[in-house]
Coordinates of C-alpha atoms in Angstrom, one line a residue:
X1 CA -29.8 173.9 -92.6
X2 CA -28.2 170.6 -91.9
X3 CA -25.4 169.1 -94.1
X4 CA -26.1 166.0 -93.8
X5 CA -27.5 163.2 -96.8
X6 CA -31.2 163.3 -97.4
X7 CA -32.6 159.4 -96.6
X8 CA -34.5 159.5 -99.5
X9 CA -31.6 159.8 -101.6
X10 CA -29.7 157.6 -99.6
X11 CA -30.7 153.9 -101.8
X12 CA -32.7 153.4 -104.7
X13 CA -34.9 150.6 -104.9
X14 CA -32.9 147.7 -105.8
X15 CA -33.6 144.3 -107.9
X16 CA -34.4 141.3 -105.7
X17 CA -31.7 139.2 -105.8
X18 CA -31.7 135.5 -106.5
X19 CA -31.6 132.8 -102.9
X20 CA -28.8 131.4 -104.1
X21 CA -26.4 134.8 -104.3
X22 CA -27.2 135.6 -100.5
X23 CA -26.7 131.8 -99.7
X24 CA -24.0 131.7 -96.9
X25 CA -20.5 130.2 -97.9
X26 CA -18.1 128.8 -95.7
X27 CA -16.0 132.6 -95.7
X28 CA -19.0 134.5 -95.6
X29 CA -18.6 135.5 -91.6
X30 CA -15.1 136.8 -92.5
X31 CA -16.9 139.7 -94.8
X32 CA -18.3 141.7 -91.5
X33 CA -14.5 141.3 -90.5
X34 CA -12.6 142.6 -93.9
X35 CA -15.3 145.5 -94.2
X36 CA -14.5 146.9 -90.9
X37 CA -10.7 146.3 -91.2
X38 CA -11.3 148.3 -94.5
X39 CA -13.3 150.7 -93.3
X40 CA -11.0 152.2 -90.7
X41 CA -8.0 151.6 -92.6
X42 CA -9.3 153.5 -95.6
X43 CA -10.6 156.0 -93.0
X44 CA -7.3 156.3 -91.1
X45 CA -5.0 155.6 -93.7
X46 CA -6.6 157.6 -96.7
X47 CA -4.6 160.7 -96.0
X48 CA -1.2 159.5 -95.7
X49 CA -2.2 157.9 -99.1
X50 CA -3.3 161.1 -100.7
X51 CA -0.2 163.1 -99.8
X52 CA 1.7 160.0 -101.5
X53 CA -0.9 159.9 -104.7
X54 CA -0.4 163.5 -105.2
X55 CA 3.4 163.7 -105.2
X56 CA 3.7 160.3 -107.0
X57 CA 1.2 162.0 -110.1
X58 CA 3.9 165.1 -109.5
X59 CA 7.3 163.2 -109.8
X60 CA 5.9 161.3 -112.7
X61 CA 5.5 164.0 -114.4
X62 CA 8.8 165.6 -113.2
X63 CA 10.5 164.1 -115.7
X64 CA 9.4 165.5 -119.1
X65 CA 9.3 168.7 -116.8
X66 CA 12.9 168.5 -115.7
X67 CA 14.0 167.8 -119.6
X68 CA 12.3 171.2 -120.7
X69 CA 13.1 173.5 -117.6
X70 CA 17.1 172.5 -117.7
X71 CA 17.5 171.8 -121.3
X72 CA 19.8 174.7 -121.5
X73 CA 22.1 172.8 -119.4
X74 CA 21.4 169.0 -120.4
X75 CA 21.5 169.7 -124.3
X76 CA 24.2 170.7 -126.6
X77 CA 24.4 171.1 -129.9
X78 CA 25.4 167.8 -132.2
X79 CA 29.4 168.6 -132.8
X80 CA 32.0 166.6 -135.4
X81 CA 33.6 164.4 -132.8
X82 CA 33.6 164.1 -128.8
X83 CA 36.5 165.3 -126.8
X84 CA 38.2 162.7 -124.6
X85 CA 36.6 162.5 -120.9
X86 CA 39.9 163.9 -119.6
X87 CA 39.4 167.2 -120.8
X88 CA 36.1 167.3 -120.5
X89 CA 36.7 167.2 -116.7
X90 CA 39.5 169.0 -116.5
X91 CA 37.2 172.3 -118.1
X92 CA 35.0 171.3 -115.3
X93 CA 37.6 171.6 -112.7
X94 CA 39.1 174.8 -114.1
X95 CA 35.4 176.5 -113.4
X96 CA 34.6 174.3 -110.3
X97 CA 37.9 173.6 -108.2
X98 CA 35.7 173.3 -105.2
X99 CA 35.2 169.7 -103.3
X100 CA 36.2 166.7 -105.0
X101 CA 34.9 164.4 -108.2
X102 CA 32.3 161.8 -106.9
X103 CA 31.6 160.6 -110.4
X104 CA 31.8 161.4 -114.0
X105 CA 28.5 160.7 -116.7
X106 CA 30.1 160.9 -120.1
X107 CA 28.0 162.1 -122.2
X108 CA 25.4 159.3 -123.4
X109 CA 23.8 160.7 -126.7
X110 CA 25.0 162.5 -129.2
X111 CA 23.2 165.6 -128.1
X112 CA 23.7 165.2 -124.1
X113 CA 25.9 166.6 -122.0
X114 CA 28.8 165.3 -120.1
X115 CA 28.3 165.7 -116.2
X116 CA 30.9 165.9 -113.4
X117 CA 29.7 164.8 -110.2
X118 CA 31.1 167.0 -107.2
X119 CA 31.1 166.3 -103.7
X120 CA 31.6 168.1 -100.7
X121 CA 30.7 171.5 -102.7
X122 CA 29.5 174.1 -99.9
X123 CA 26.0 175.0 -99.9
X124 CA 25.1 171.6 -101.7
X125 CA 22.9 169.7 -99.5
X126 CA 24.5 166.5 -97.6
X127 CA 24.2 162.7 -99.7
X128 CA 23.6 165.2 -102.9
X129 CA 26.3 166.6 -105.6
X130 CA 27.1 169.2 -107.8
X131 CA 26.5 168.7 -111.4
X132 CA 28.6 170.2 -113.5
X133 CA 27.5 170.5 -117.2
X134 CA 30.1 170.3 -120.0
X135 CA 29.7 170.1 -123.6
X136 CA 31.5 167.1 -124.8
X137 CA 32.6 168.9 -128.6
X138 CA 34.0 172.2 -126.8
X139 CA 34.7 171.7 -123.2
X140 CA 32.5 174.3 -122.5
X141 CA 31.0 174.3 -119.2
X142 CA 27.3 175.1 -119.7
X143 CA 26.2 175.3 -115.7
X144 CA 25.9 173.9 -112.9
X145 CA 23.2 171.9 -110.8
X146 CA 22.6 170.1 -107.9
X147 CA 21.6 166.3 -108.4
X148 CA 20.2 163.9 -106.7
X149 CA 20.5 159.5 -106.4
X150 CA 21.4 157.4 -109.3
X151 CA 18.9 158.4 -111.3
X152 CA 20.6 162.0 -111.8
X153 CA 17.5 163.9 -110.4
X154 CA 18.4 167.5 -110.9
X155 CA 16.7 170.1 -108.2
X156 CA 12.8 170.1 -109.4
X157 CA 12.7 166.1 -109.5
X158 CA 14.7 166.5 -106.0
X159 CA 12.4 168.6 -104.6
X160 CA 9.3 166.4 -105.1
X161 CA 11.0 163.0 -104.8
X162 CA 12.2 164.4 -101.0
X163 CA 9.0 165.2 -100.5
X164 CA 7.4 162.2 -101.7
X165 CA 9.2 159.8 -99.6
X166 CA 9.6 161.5 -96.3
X167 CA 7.8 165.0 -96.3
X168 CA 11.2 166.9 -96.1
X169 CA 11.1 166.1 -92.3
X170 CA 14.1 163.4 -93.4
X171 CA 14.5 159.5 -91.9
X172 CA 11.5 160.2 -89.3
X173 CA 9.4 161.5 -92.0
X174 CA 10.4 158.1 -94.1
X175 CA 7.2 156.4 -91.7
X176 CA 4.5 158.7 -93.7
X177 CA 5.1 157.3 -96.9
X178 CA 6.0 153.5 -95.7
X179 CA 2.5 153.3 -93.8
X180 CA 1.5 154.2 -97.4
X181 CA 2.5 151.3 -98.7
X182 CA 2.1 149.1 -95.9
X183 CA -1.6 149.6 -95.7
X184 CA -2.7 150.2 -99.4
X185 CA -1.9 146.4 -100.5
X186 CA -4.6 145.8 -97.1
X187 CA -6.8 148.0 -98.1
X188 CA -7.0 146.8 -102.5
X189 CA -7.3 143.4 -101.0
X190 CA -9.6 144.2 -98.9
X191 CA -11.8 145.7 -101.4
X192 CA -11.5 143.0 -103.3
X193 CA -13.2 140.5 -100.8
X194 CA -16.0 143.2 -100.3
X195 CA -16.5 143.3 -103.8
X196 CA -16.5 139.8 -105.3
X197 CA -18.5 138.4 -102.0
X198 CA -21.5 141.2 -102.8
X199 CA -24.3 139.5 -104.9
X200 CA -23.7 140.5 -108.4
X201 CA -27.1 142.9 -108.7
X202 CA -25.7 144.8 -105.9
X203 CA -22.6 145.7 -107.8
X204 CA -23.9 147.8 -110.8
X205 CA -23.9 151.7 -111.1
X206 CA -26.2 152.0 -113.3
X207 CA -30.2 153.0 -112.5
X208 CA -28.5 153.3 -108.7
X209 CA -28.0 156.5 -106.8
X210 CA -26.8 157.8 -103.7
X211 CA -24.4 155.8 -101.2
X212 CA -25.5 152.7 -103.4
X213 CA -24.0 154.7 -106.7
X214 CA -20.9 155.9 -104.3
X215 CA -20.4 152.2 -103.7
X216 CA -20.7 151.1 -107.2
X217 CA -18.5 153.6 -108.2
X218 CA -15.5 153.3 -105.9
X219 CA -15.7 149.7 -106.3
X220 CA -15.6 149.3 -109.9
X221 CA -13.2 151.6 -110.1
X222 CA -11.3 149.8 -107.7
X223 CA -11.4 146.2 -109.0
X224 CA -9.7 147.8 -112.2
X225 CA -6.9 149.7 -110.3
X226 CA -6.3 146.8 -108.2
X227 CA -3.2 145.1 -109.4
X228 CA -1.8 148.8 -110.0
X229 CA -2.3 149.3 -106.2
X230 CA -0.8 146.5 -105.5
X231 CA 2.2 146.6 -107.3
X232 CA 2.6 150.4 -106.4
X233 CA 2.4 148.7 -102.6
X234 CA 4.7 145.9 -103.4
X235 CA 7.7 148.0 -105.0
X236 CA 7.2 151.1 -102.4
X237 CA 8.0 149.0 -99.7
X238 CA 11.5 147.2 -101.4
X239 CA 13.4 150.4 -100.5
X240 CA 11.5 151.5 -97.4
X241 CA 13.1 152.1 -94.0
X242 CA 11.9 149.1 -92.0
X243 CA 10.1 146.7 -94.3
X244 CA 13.0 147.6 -96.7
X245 CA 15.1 145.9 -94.6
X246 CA 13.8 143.1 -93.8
X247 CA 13.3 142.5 -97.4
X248 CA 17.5 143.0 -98.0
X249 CA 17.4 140.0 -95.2
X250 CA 15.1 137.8 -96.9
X251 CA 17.1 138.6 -100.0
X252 CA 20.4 138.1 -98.3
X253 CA 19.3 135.0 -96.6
X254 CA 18.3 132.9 -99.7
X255 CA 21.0 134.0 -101.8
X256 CA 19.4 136.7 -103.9
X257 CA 21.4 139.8 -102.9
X258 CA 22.3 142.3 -105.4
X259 CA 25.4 141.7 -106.6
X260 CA 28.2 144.7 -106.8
X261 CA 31.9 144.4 -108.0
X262 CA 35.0 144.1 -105.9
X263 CA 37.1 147.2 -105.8
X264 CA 40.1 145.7 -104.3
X265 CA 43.2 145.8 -106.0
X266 CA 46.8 144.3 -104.8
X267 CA 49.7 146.6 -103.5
X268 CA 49.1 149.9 -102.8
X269 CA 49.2 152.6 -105.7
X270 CA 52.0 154.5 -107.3
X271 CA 53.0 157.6 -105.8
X272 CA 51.0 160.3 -106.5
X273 CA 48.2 157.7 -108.1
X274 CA 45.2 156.5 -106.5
X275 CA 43.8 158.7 -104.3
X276 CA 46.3 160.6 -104.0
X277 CA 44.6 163.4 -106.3
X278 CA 41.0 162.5 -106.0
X279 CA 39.4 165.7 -106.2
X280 CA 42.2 167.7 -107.1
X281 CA 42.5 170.4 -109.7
X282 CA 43.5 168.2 -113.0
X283 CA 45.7 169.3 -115.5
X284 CA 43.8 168.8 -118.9
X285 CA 46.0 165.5 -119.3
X286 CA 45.8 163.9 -115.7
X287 CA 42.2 162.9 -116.5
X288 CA 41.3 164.0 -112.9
X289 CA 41.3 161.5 -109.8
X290 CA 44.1 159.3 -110.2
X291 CA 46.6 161.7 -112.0
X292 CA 49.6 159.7 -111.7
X293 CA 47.6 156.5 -113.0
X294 CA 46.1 155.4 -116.4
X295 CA 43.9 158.1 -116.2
X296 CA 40.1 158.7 -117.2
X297 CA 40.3 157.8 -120.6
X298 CA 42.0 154.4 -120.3
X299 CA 39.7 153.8 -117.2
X300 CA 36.5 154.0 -119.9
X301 CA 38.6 152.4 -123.0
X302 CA 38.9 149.1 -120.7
X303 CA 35.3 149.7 -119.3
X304 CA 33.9 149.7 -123.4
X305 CA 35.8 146.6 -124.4
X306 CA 33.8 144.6 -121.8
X307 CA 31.1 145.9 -123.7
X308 CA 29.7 148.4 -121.4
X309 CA 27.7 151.4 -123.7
X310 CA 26.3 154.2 -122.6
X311 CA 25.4 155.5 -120.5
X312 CA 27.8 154.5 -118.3
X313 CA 28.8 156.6 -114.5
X314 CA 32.5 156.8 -113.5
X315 CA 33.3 156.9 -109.9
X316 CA 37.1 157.2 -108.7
X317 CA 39.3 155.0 -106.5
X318 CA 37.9 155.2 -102.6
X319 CA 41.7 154.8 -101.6
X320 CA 45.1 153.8 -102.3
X321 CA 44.2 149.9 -102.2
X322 CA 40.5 150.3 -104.6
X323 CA 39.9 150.3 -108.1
X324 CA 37.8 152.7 -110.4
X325 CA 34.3 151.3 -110.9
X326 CA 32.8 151.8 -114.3
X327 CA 29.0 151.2 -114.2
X328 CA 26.0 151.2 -116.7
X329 CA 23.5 153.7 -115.4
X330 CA 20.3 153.2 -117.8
X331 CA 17.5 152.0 -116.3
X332 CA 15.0 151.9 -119.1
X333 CA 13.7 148.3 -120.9
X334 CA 15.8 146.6 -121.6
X335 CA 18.4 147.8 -118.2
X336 CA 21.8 148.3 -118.3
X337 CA 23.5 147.4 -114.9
X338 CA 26.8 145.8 -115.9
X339 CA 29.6 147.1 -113.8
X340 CA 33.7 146.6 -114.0
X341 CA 36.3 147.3 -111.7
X342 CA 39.4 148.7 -113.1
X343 CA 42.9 149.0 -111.6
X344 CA 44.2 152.4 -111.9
X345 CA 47.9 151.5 -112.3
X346 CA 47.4 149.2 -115.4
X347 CA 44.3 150.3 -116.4
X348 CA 43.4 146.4 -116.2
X349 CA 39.9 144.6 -115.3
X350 CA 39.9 143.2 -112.1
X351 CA 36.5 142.5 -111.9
X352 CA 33.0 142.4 -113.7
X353 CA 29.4 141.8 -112.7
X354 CA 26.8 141.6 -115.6
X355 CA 23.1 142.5 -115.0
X356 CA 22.4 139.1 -116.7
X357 CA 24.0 137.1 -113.7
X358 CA 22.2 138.9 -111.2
X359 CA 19.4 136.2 -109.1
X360 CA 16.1 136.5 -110.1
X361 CA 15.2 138.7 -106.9
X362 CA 17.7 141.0 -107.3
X363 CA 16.2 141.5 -110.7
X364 CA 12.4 141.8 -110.0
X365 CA 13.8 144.1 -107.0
X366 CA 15.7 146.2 -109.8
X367 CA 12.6 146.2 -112.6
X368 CA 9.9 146.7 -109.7
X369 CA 11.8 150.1 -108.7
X370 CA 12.3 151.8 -111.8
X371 CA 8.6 151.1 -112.9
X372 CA 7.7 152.4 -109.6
X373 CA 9.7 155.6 -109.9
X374 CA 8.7 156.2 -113.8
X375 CA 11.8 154.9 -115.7
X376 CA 11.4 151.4 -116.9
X377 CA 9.3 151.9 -120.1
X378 CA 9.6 155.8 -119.7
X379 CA 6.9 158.3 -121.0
X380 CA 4.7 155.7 -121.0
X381 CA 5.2 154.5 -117.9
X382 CA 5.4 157.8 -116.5
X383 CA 1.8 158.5 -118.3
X384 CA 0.7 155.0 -116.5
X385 CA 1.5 156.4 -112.8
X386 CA 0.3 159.4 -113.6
X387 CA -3.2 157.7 -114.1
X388 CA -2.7 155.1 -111.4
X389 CA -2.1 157.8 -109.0
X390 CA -5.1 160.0 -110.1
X391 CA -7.4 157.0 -109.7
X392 CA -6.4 156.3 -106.5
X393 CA -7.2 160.6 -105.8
X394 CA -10.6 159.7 -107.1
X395 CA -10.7 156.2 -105.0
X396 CA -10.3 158.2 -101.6
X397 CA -13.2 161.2 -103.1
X398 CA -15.6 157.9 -103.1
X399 CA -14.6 156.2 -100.0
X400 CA -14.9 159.6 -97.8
X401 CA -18.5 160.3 -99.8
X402 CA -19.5 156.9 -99.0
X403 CA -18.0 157.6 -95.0
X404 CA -20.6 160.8 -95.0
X405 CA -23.5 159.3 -96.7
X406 CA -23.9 156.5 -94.1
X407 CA -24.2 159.5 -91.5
X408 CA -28.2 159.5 -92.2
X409 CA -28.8 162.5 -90.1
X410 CA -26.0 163.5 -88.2
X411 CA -22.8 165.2 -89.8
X412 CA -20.4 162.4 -90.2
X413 CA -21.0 158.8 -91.2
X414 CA -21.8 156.0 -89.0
X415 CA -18.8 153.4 -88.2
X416 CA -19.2 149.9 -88.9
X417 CA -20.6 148.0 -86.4
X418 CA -17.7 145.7 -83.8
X419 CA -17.9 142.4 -82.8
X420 CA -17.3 141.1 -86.4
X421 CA -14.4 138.9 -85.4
X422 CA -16.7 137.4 -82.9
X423 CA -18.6 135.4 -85.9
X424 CA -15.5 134.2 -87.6
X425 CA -15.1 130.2 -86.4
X426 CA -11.9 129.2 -84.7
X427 CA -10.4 127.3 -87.7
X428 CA -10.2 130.5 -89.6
X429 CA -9.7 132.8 -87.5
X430 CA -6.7 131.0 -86.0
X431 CA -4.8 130.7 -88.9
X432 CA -5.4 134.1 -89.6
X433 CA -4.4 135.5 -87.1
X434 CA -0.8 133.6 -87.5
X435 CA -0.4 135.0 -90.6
X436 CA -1.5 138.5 -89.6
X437 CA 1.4 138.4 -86.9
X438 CA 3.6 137.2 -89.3
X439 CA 3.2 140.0 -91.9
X440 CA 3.0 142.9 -89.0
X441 CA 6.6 141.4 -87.4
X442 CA 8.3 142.1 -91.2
X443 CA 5.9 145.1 -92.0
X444 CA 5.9 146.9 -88.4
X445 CA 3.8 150.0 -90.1
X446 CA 1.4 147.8 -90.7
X447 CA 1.3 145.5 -87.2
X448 CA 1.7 148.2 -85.0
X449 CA -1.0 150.6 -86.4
X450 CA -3.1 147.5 -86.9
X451 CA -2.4 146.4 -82.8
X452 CA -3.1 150.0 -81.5
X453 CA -6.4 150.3 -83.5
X454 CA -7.2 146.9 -82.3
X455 CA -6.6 148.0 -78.1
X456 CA -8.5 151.2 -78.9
X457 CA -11.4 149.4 -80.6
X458 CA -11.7 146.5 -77.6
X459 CA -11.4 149.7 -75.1
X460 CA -14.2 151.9 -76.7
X461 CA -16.5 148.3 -77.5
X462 CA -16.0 147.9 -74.0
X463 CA -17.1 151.2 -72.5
X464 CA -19.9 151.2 -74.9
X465 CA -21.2 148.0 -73.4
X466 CA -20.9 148.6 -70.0
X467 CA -23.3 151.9 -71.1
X468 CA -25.8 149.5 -72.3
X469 CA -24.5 149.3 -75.9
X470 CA -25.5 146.7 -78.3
X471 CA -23.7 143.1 -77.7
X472 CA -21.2 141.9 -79.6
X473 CA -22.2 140.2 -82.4
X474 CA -25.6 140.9 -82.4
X475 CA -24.6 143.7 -85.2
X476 CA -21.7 142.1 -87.0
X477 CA -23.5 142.0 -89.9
X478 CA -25.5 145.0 -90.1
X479 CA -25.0 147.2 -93.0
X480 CA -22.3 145.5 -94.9
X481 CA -23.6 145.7 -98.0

């Protein structure tokens, strides 16, 4: 019993189409080209972007989760009036004297927590901290947690964001997820061109079946995901290892660098102030880090009068010479970024960057990363990736169907024909190639995988012609529609 499609239910009969749909335009030789660029990138690629749909639908929905499984810890009950920040962390310290404060989250709602960021705590994973839970009414300490980046991911969200970006294999496995996005903005676009250049009564679904229904399918439903995919592309690759960085350098080099406040502050502190006691055991009125200094509650008095409200992340002198820096942490619509710098001898601001004055890049950097990761416009933008990412599960089903079904006999689907970039003319393909080197020298995941399958594809062409294979060219254009 073979597995493979049945040629009768390959194609159904199709409508004639009109002369003038299958008239040749001047970029119809570049379609044999994008189809078999799409084809082996979808092919190749498609399983890299699985893993990444999968875990995106999970950490999208990670965050309702995370809100129910550690309520316990992140809700309190609604008291008279707040206790001051001091001894809020002071309770915190009494039950965690272990490592040092990194940062303090006041409490932002009225029925929120207060958290105390811990560094250096053994057991806790390296770049993450211990969250320390205090009710902001009683100073008691509810539990503790480990968190995660600025978003305050606690363990579950952790767990699947690590995962996510790098496969828990760390830096190296940072590569899986920024092929990802390298080669799904190629791959949408790419499908595009396939789509729109196909004469109109070979797009429908209906009264098709088969590959010809597989098609219709995955294209449709791909010409409607489309600027999802490429926004997901887009933003995944602001903050990934290599493109990433070349981005910051673009950024950097027309002036459009996120902004962050100066911490320096003249003359060194008093004794016993600055750093002396960041991290130490606080009495319940040293405030914490800074003891000797104005202390917590000052530090956010000065911090509100410039108009910063919640919720808002404390983080403690560096050294003897920096300042405390008071930031806005929310990173729902409409975002709260501002950030002040305040002296810990007087308690003065030294300093103050407001989201508003950030450049436009910086901005659309800022906006395209918390959409990305679920947070801009919250549920609903959660519920928004969480379809995104299920129709791009459904998008890779199709293409791999349609891979199988054009096996017609054997067990795995025929490839596209080669030679296509033999019919494209010079005064295209020249320019195209320019920009193609362009884009692969800022996104290497997506030049060098593109250069390797290029040497691969010229070796095997070759060896296939030199065993009497078919010429190049002669089968550019077979089967691309």
């Amino acid at each position: 019993m073979t597995t493979a499609p049945s040629p009768e239910t390959d194609e159904a009969p199709q409508p004639a189409i009109p002369a003038a749909a299958t008239r040749p335009g001047p970029w119809r030789p570049l379609r044999p080209l994008v189809l078999r660029l799409h084809f082996y990138a979808g092919l190749l690629v498609a399983p890299f972007l699985l893993v990444s749909a999968v875990t995106g639908f999970l950490y999208a929905g990670s965050f309702q989760a995370e809100k129910i499984l550690y309520a316990d810890r992140m809700t309190v009950p609604v008291g008279d009036t707040k206790l001051p920040v001091s001894r809020q962390v002071a309770a915190a310290r009494e039950a965690h004297p272990e490592g040092e404060i990194a940062a303090v989250r006041p409490s932002p709602e009225d029925d929120a927590g207060t958290r105390v960021l811990l560094s250096g705590v053994p057991g806790v994973a390296e770049g993450h901290t211990l969250a320390v839970f205090v009710d902001p009414y009683t100073a008691e300490v509810r539990g503790s947690l480990e968190q995660y980046g600025a978003s305050g991911a606690l363990p579950l969200r952790t767990w699947i964001d690590e995962f996510h970006r790098d496969l828990k294999l760390g830096e190296s496995g940072r590569l899986y997820s920024e092929l990802s996005a390298s080669w799904l903005w190629v791959i949408t676009g790419g499908g595009l061109v396939l789509w729109f250049s196909r004469a109109r009564a070979r797009r429908k679904v209906r009264g098709s079946s088969g590959r010809r229904r597989t098609l219709g399918l995955h294209g449709t439903i791909g010409v409607w995901a489309a600027a999802g995919f490429f926004f997901l592309s887009a933003t995944g690759l602001t903050w990934s290892a290599h493109a990433g960085e070349s981005i910051d350098e673009l950024r950097t080099a027309v002036g459009h660098a996120t902004p962050s406040v100066s911490t320096t502050v003249g003359g060194a502190a008093g004794a016993g102030g600055g750093h002396a006691e960041h991290g130490g055991a606080a009495g319940p009125a040293s405030g914490g880090p800074g003891a000797a200094g104005v202390g917590l509650d000052k530090v956010l008095a000065a911090a509100r009068a410039e108009g910063l409200g919640d919720p808002v992340e404390i983080v403690p002198p560096a050294d003897a010479s920096s300042a405390y820096v008071v930031k806005q942490v929310r990173r729902s619509w409409p975002e709260k970024q501002d950030a002040v710098a305040v002296d810990p001898r007087t308690g003065l601001v030294v300093d103050v960057v407001r989201f508003d004055d950030y450049p436009l890049l910086a901005k659309l950097t800022r906006w395209g990363i918390d959409f990305h990761t679920g947070t801009l416009f919250g549920l609903a933008n959660q519920i928004l990736l969480m379809v995104l990412m299920l129709t791009l599960v459904v998008m890779i089903v199709l293409g791999y169907r349609m891979w199988w079904q054009r096996g017609r006999g054997s067990a795995f689907g025929r490839p596209v024909p080669r030679g296509a970039w033999a019919q494209v003319p010079p005064h295209i393909l020249v320019p195209l190639l320019a920009v193609v080197a362009v884009l692969g020298y800022f996104l290497p995941l997506f030049g060098i995988p593109l250069a390797l399958f290029v040497v691969v594809d010229v070796i095997l062409g070759e060896i296939a012609y030199r065993r009497g294979g078919r010429r190049y060219g002669k089968d550019a254009t077979a089967g691309v529609d």
